[in-house]
Tab-separated table of N, CA and C in Angstrom:
chain	number	residue	atom	x	y	z
A	11	MET	N	-4.399	10.405	12.724
A	11	MET	CA	-4.839	9.180	12.134
A	11	MET	C	-3.780	8.368	11.282
A	12	LEU	N	-2.931	9.287	10.643
A	12	LEU	CA	-1.811	8.664	9.796
A	12	LEU	C	-0.770	8.022	10.726
A	13	SER	N	-0.474	8.690	11.893
A	13	SER	CA	0.466	8.004	12.791
A	13	SER	C	-0.087	6.823	13.317
A	14	ASN	N	-1.386	6.762	13.614
A	14	ASN	CA	-2.108	5.536	14.074
A	14	ASN	C	-1.993	4.396	13.200
A	15	PHE	N	-2.189	4.765	11.829
A	15	PHE	CA	-2.068	3.772	10.790
A	15	PHE	C	-0.701	3.272	10.705
A	16	ILE	N	0.404	3.978	10.755
A	16	ILE	CA	1.649	3.482	10.482
A	16	ILE	C	2.221	2.712	11.691
A	17	LYS	N	1.524	2.910	12.921
A	17	LYS	CA	2.022	2.277	14.127
A	17	LYS	C	1.245	0.958	14.256
A	18	GLY	N	0.241	0.813	13.469
A	18	GLY	CA	-0.636	-0.446	13.403
A	18	GLY	C	-1.679	-0.331	14.567
A	19	GLU	N	-2.109	0.802	14.977
A	19	GLU	CA	-3.065	0.940	15.991
A	19	GLU	C	-4.487	0.886	15.473
A	20	LEU	N	-4.688	0.901	14.183
A	20	LEU	CA	-6.021	0.799	13.661
A	20	LEU	C	-6.486	-0.653	13.593
A	21	PRO	N	-7.698	-0.907	13.617
A	21	PRO	CA	-8.216	-2.251	13.277
A	21	PRO	C	-7.836	-2.792	11.915
A	22	LEU	N	-7.507	-3.929	11.710
A	22	LEU	CA	-7.133	-4.494	10.409
A	22	LEU	C	-7.899	-4.165	9.280
A	23	TRP	N	-9.292	-4.240	9.445
A	23	TRP	CA	-10.187	-4.007	8.384
A	23	TRP	C	-10.013	-2.430	7.907
A	24	LYS	N	-9.906	-1.601	8.843
A	24	LYS	CA	-9.711	-0.134	8.476
A	24	LYS	C	-8.380	0.108	7.813
A	25	SER	N	-7.340	-0.496	8.353
A	25	SER	CA	-6.093	-0.439	7.643
A	25	SER	C	-6.107	-0.823	6.213
A	26	TYR	N	-6.644	-2.054	6.102
A	26	TYR	CA	-6.720	-2.670	4.804
A	26	TYR	C	-7.644	-1.949	3.722
A	27	TRP	N	-8.932	-1.810	4.127
A	27	TRP	CA	-9.856	-1.371	3.178
A	27	TRP	C	-9.918	0.196	3.044
A	28	ILE	N	-9.952	0.956	4.236
A	28	ILE	CA	-10.082	2.404	4.140
A	28	ILE	C	-8.724	2.876	3.766
A	29	GLY	N	-7.669	2.389	4.336
A	29	GLY	CA	-6.315	2.860	4.071
A	29	GLY	C	-5.991	2.588	2.653
A	30	GLY	N	-6.333	1.391	2.144
A	30	GLY	CA	-6.041	1.133	0.712
A	30	GLY	C	-6.773	1.995	-0.146
A	31	ILE	N	-7.998	2.301	0.022
A	31	ILE	CA	-8.821	3.248	-0.834
A	31	ILE	C	-8.176	4.648	-0.725
A	32	LEU	N	-7.962	5.200	0.461
A	32	LEU	CA	-7.413	6.537	0.477
A	32	LEU	C	-6.010	6.594	-0.054
A	33	MET	N	-5.194	5.631	0.187
A	33	MET	CA	-3.826	5.715	-0.402
A	33	MET	C	-3.839	5.562	-1.855
A	34	GLY	N	-4.753	4.727	-2.436
A	34	GLY	CA	-4.875	4.586	-3.854
A	34	GLY	C	-5.285	5.851	-4.543
A	35	ILE	N	-6.218	6.548	-3.896
A	35	ILE	CA	-6.723	7.897	-4.468
A	35	ILE	C	-5.507	8.885	-4.311
A	36	ILE	N	-4.814	8.970	-3.208
A	36	ILE	CA	-3.758	9.928	-3.001
A	36	ILE	C	-2.627	9.691	-4.005
A	37	SER	N	-2.211	8.422	-4.162
A	37	SER	CA	-1.179	8.161	-5.000
A	37	SER	C	-1.461	8.342	-6.445
A	38	ALA	N	-2.729	8.034	-6.856
A	38	ALA	CA	-3.151	8.332	-8.279
A	38	ALA	C	-3.088	9.890	-8.525
A	39	ILE	N	-3.658	10.636	-7.587
A	39	ILE	CA	-3.572	12.102	-7.831
A	39	ILE	C	-2.033	12.619	-7.958
A	40	ILE	N	-1.219	12.037	-7.011
A	40	ILE	CA	0.190	12.534	-7.002
A	40	ILE	C	0.893	12.021	-8.270
A	41	SER	N	0.614	10.859	-8.761
A	41	SER	CA	1.333	10.306	-9.875
A	41	SER	C	0.904	10.865	-11.229
A	42	ILE	N	-0.471	11.252	-11.305
A	42	ILE	CA	-0.913	11.967	-12.455
A	42	ILE	C	-0.305	13.381	-12.555
A	43	ALA	N	-0.288	13.984	-11.401
A	43	ALA	CA	0.243	15.386	-11.333
A	43	ALA	C	1.672	15.396	-11.823
A	44	LEU	N	2.423	14.488	-11.187
A	44	LEU	CA	3.997	14.297	-11.593
A	44	LEU	C	4.071	13.933	-12.984
A	45	TYR	N	3.253	13.008	-13.496
A	45	TYR	CA	3.414	12.670	-14.957
A	45	TYR	C	3.083	13.779	-15.764
A	46	ALA	N	2.122	14.578	-15.556
A	46	ALA	CA	1.772	15.740	-16.280
A	46	ALA	C	2.933	16.797	-16.300
A	47	LEU	N	3.663	16.922	-15.146
A	47	LEU	CA	4.640	17.936	-14.978
A	47	LEU	C	5.974	17.440	-15.690
A	48	LEU	N	6.289	16.160	-15.406
A	48	LEU	CA	7.600	15.549	-15.948
A	48	LEU	C	7.534	14.776	-17.239
A	49	GLY	N	6.357	14.106	-17.533
A	49	GLY	CA	6.242	13.354	-18.616
A	49	GLY	C	6.848	11.954	-18.643
A	50	PHE	N	7.156	11.513	-17.430
A	50	PHE	CA	7.805	10.182	-17.390
A	50	PHE	C	6.799	9.186	-16.743
A	51	LEU	N	6.500	8.057	-17.516
A	51	LEU	CA	5.635	7.097	-16.899
A	51	LEU	C	6.191	6.428	-15.726
A	52	ILE	N	7.479	6.328	-15.502
A	52	ILE	CA	8.167	5.596	-14.528
A	52	ILE	C	7.902	6.318	-13.216
A	53	VAL	N	7.605	7.624	-13.209
A	53	VAL	CA	7.275	8.385	-11.958
A	53	VAL	C	6.025	7.801	-11.335
A	54	LYS	N	5.009	7.370	-12.131
A	54	LYS	CA	3.910	6.799	-11.645
A	54	LYS	C	4.185	5.491	-10.802
A	55	ASN	N	4.966	4.697	-11.401
A	55	ASN	CA	5.308	3.419	-10.776
A	55	ASN	C	6.084	3.626	-9.473
A	56	ILE	N	7.013	4.566	-9.503
A	56	ILE	CA	7.683	4.850	-8.217
A	56	ILE	C	6.819	5.446	-7.123
A	57	VAL	N	5.952	6.282	-7.498
A	57	VAL	CA	5.009	6.770	-6.521
A	57	VAL	C	4.143	5.710	-5.943
A	58	PHE	N	3.596	4.877	-6.752
A	58	PHE	CA	2.739	3.693	-6.368
A	58	PHE	C	3.568	2.758	-5.494
A	59	LEU	N	4.815	2.506	-5.903
A	59	LEU	CA	5.683	1.646	-4.980
A	59	LEU	C	5.937	2.228	-3.571
A	60	VAL	N	6.229	3.432	-3.541
A	60	VAL	CA	6.423	4.024	-2.244
A	60	VAL	C	5.217	4.001	-1.356
A	61	VAL	N	4.073	4.318	-1.948
A	61	VAL	CA	2.746	4.286	-1.225
A	61	VAL	C	2.373	2.853	-0.850
A	62	LEU	N	2.659	1.873	-1.693
A	62	LEU	CA	2.462	0.529	-1.377
A	62	LEU	C	3.276	0.120	-0.278
A	63	ILE	N	4.439	0.410	-0.141
A	63	ILE	CA	5.428	0.145	1.001
A	63	ILE	C	4.780	0.607	2.308
A	64	PHE	N	4.411	1.929	2.211
A	64	PHE	CA	3.852	2.652	3.409
A	64	PHE	C	2.646	1.904	3.820
A	65	TYR	N	1.810	1.578	2.905
A	65	TYR	CA	0.523	0.830	3.188
A	65	TYR	C	0.774	-0.454	3.735
A	66	THR	N	1.691	-1.255	3.230
A	66	THR	CA	2.098	-2.586	3.688
A	66	THR	C	2.466	-2.517	5.074
A	67	VAL	N	3.316	-1.477	5.466
A	67	VAL	CA	3.734	-1.392	6.859
A	67	VAL	C	2.589	-1.250	7.779
A	68	GLY	N	1.663	-0.308	7.458
A	68	GLY	CA	0.473	-0.127	8.359
A	68	GLY	C	-0.453	-1.440	8.426
A	69	VAL	N	-0.660	-2.096	7.333
A	69	VAL	CA	-1.516	-3.287	7.273
A	69	VAL	C	-0.715	-4.425	8.109
A	70	TRP	N	0.511	-4.658	7.905
A	70	TRP	CA	1.366	-5.659	8.560
A	70	TRP	C	1.241	-5.438	10.072
A	71	ARG	N	1.324	-4.150	10.496
A	71	ARG	CA	1.412	-3.885	11.931
A	71	ARG	C	0.037	-4.052	12.621
A	72	SER	N	-1.072	-3.711	11.804
A	72	SER	CA	-2.397	-3.834	12.331
A	72	SER	C	-2.721	-5.367	12.460
A	73	GLY	N	-2.037	-6.185	11.738
A	73	GLY	CA	-2.337	-7.665	11.796
A	73	GLY	C	-1.706	-8.281	13.076
A	74	ARG	N	-0.777	-7.636	13.737
A	74	ARG	CA	-0.173	-8.159	14.901
A	74	ARG	C	-1.278	-8.252	16.039
A	75	ASP	N	-2.099	-7.312	16.119
A	75	ASP	CA	-2.992	-7.190	17.172
A	75	ASP	C	-4.463	-7.782	16.843
A	76	TYR	N	-4.558	-8.272	15.595
A	76	TYR	CA	-5.871	-8.871	15.146
A	76	TYR	C	-6.282	-10.065	15.905
A	77	ILE	N	-7.471	-10.104	16.416
A	77	ILE	CA	-7.858	-11.212	17.206
A	77	ILE	C	-8.692	-12.275	16.413
A	78	GLY	N	-9.254	-11.885	15.360
A	78	GLY	CA	-10.060	-12.861	14.589
A	78	GLY	C	-9.260	-13.981	13.917
A	79	MET	N	-9.823	-14.364	12.796
A	79	MET	CA	-9.145	-15.467	12.039
A	79	MET	C	-7.791	-15.130	11.498
A	80	LYS	N	-6.802	-15.929	11.833
A	80	LYS	CA	-5.366	-15.510	11.364
A	80	LYS	C	-5.303	-15.676	9.947
A	81	SER	N	-6.151	-16.472	9.151
A	81	SER	CA	-6.078	-16.485	7.791
A	81	SER	C	-6.289	-15.150	7.140
A	82	LEU	N	-7.101	-14.268	7.816
A	82	LEU	CA	-7.300	-12.944	7.168
A	82	LEU	C	-6.029	-12.068	7.365
A	83	VAL	N	-5.349	-12.181	8.452
A	83	VAL	CA	-4.104	-11.580	8.555
A	83	VAL	C	-3.070	-11.929	7.401
A	84	PHE	N	-3.083	-13.340	7.262
A	84	PHE	CA	-2.184	-13.832	6.182
A	84	PHE	C	-2.590	-13.343	4.739
A	85	LEU	N	-3.814	-13.395	4.595
A	85	LEU	CA	-4.333	-12.906	3.239
A	85	LEU	C	-4.090	-11.376	2.974
A	86	SER	N	-4.314	-10.613	4.068
A	86	SER	CA	-4.032	-9.144	3.829
A	86	SER	C	-2.660	-8.838	3.581
A	87	ARG	N	-1.659	-9.638	4.365
A	87	ARG	CA	-0.332	-9.350	4.172
A	87	ARG	C	0.164	-9.883	2.719
A	88	LEU	N	-0.332	-11.135	2.349
A	88	LEU	CA	-0.062	-11.606	1.023
A	88	LEU	C	-0.509	-10.660	0.028
A	89	SER	N	-1.660	-10.054	0.054
A	89	SER	CA	-2.132	-9.174	-0.915
A	89	SER	C	-1.253	-7.906	-0.968
A	90	CYS	N	-0.763	-7.463	0.062
A	90	CYS	CA	0.195	-6.309	-0.004
A	90	CYS	C	1.477	-6.701	-0.551
A	91	LEU	N	2.041	-7.773	-0.267
A	91	LEU	CA	3.284	-8.305	-0.882
A	91	LEU	C	3.144	-8.491	-2.345
A	92	LEU	N	2.047	-8.978	-2.750
A	92	LEU	CA	1.797	-9.209	-4.236
A	92	LEU	C	1.714	-7.949	-4.955
A	93	GLY	N	1.035	-6.955	-4.307
A	93	GLY	CA	1.014	-5.583	-4.876
A	93	GLY	C	2.346	-4.914	-5.109
A	94	ILE	N	3.268	-5.181	-4.012
A	94	ILE	CA	4.494	-4.613	-4.164
A	94	ILE	C	5.350	-5.341	-5.281
A	95	ALA	N	5.233	-6.703	-5.380
A	95	ALA	CA	5.903	-7.405	-6.295
A	95	ALA	C	5.453	-7.050	-7.764
A	96	SER	N	4.135	-6.801	-7.885
A	96	SER	CA	3.571	-6.334	-9.089
A	96	SER	C	4.183	-4.943	-9.561
A	97	GLU	N	4.260	-4.047	-8.662
A	97	GLU	CA	4.762	-2.690	-9.006
A	97	GLU	C	6.316	-2.818	-9.244
A	98	VAL	N	7.084	-3.603	-8.570
A	98	VAL	CA	8.565	-3.826	-8.849
A	98	VAL	C	8.608	-4.401	-10.272
A	99	PHE	N	7.806	-5.365	-10.619
A	99	PHE	CA	7.790	-5.885	-11.970
A	99	PHE	C	7.588	-4.886	-12.959
A	100	ASN	N	6.569	-4.128	-12.734
A	100	ASN	CA	6.162	-3.140	-13.691
A	100	ASN	C	7.264	-2.009	-13.860
A	101	LEU	N	7.961	-1.811	-12.764
A	101	LEU	CA	9.050	-0.773	-12.743
A	101	LEU	C	10.200	-1.363	-13.664
A	102	PHE	N	10.604	-2.597	-13.517
A	102	PHE	CA	11.614	-3.191	-14.302
A	102	PHE	C	11.314	-3.347	-15.824
A	103	ILE	N	9.992	-3.396	-16.106
A	103	ILE	CA	9.446	-3.479	-17.546
A	103	ILE	C	9.772	-2.085	-18.181
A	104	LEU	N	9.565	-1.035	-17.402
A	104	LEU	CA	9.757	0.381	-17.929
A	104	LEU	C	11.203	0.719	-18.075
A	105	ILE	N	12.105	-0.003	-17.349
A	105	ILE	CA	13.466	0.352	-17.361
A	105	ILE	C	14.159	-0.083	-18.577
């Protein structure tokens, strides 16, 4: 399923909603564990940024084959890019 996600073979709604929820949970667990071990808040932001980039690739590729309203493809991609921009901004605040 993960390879289907990254190749963009899942429907856009599955990539965006289910992928986003699952990746949010996974990145939260990983970042909390690493923060507990290392004690650096910047680790959380780096983990979230890496997961967001991975998530964006899957959503972006799923949008290629989407047959419905093209505005939904645009909005899903915009949402991913804004998430990445937000994490990059948060990362620079911590540095």
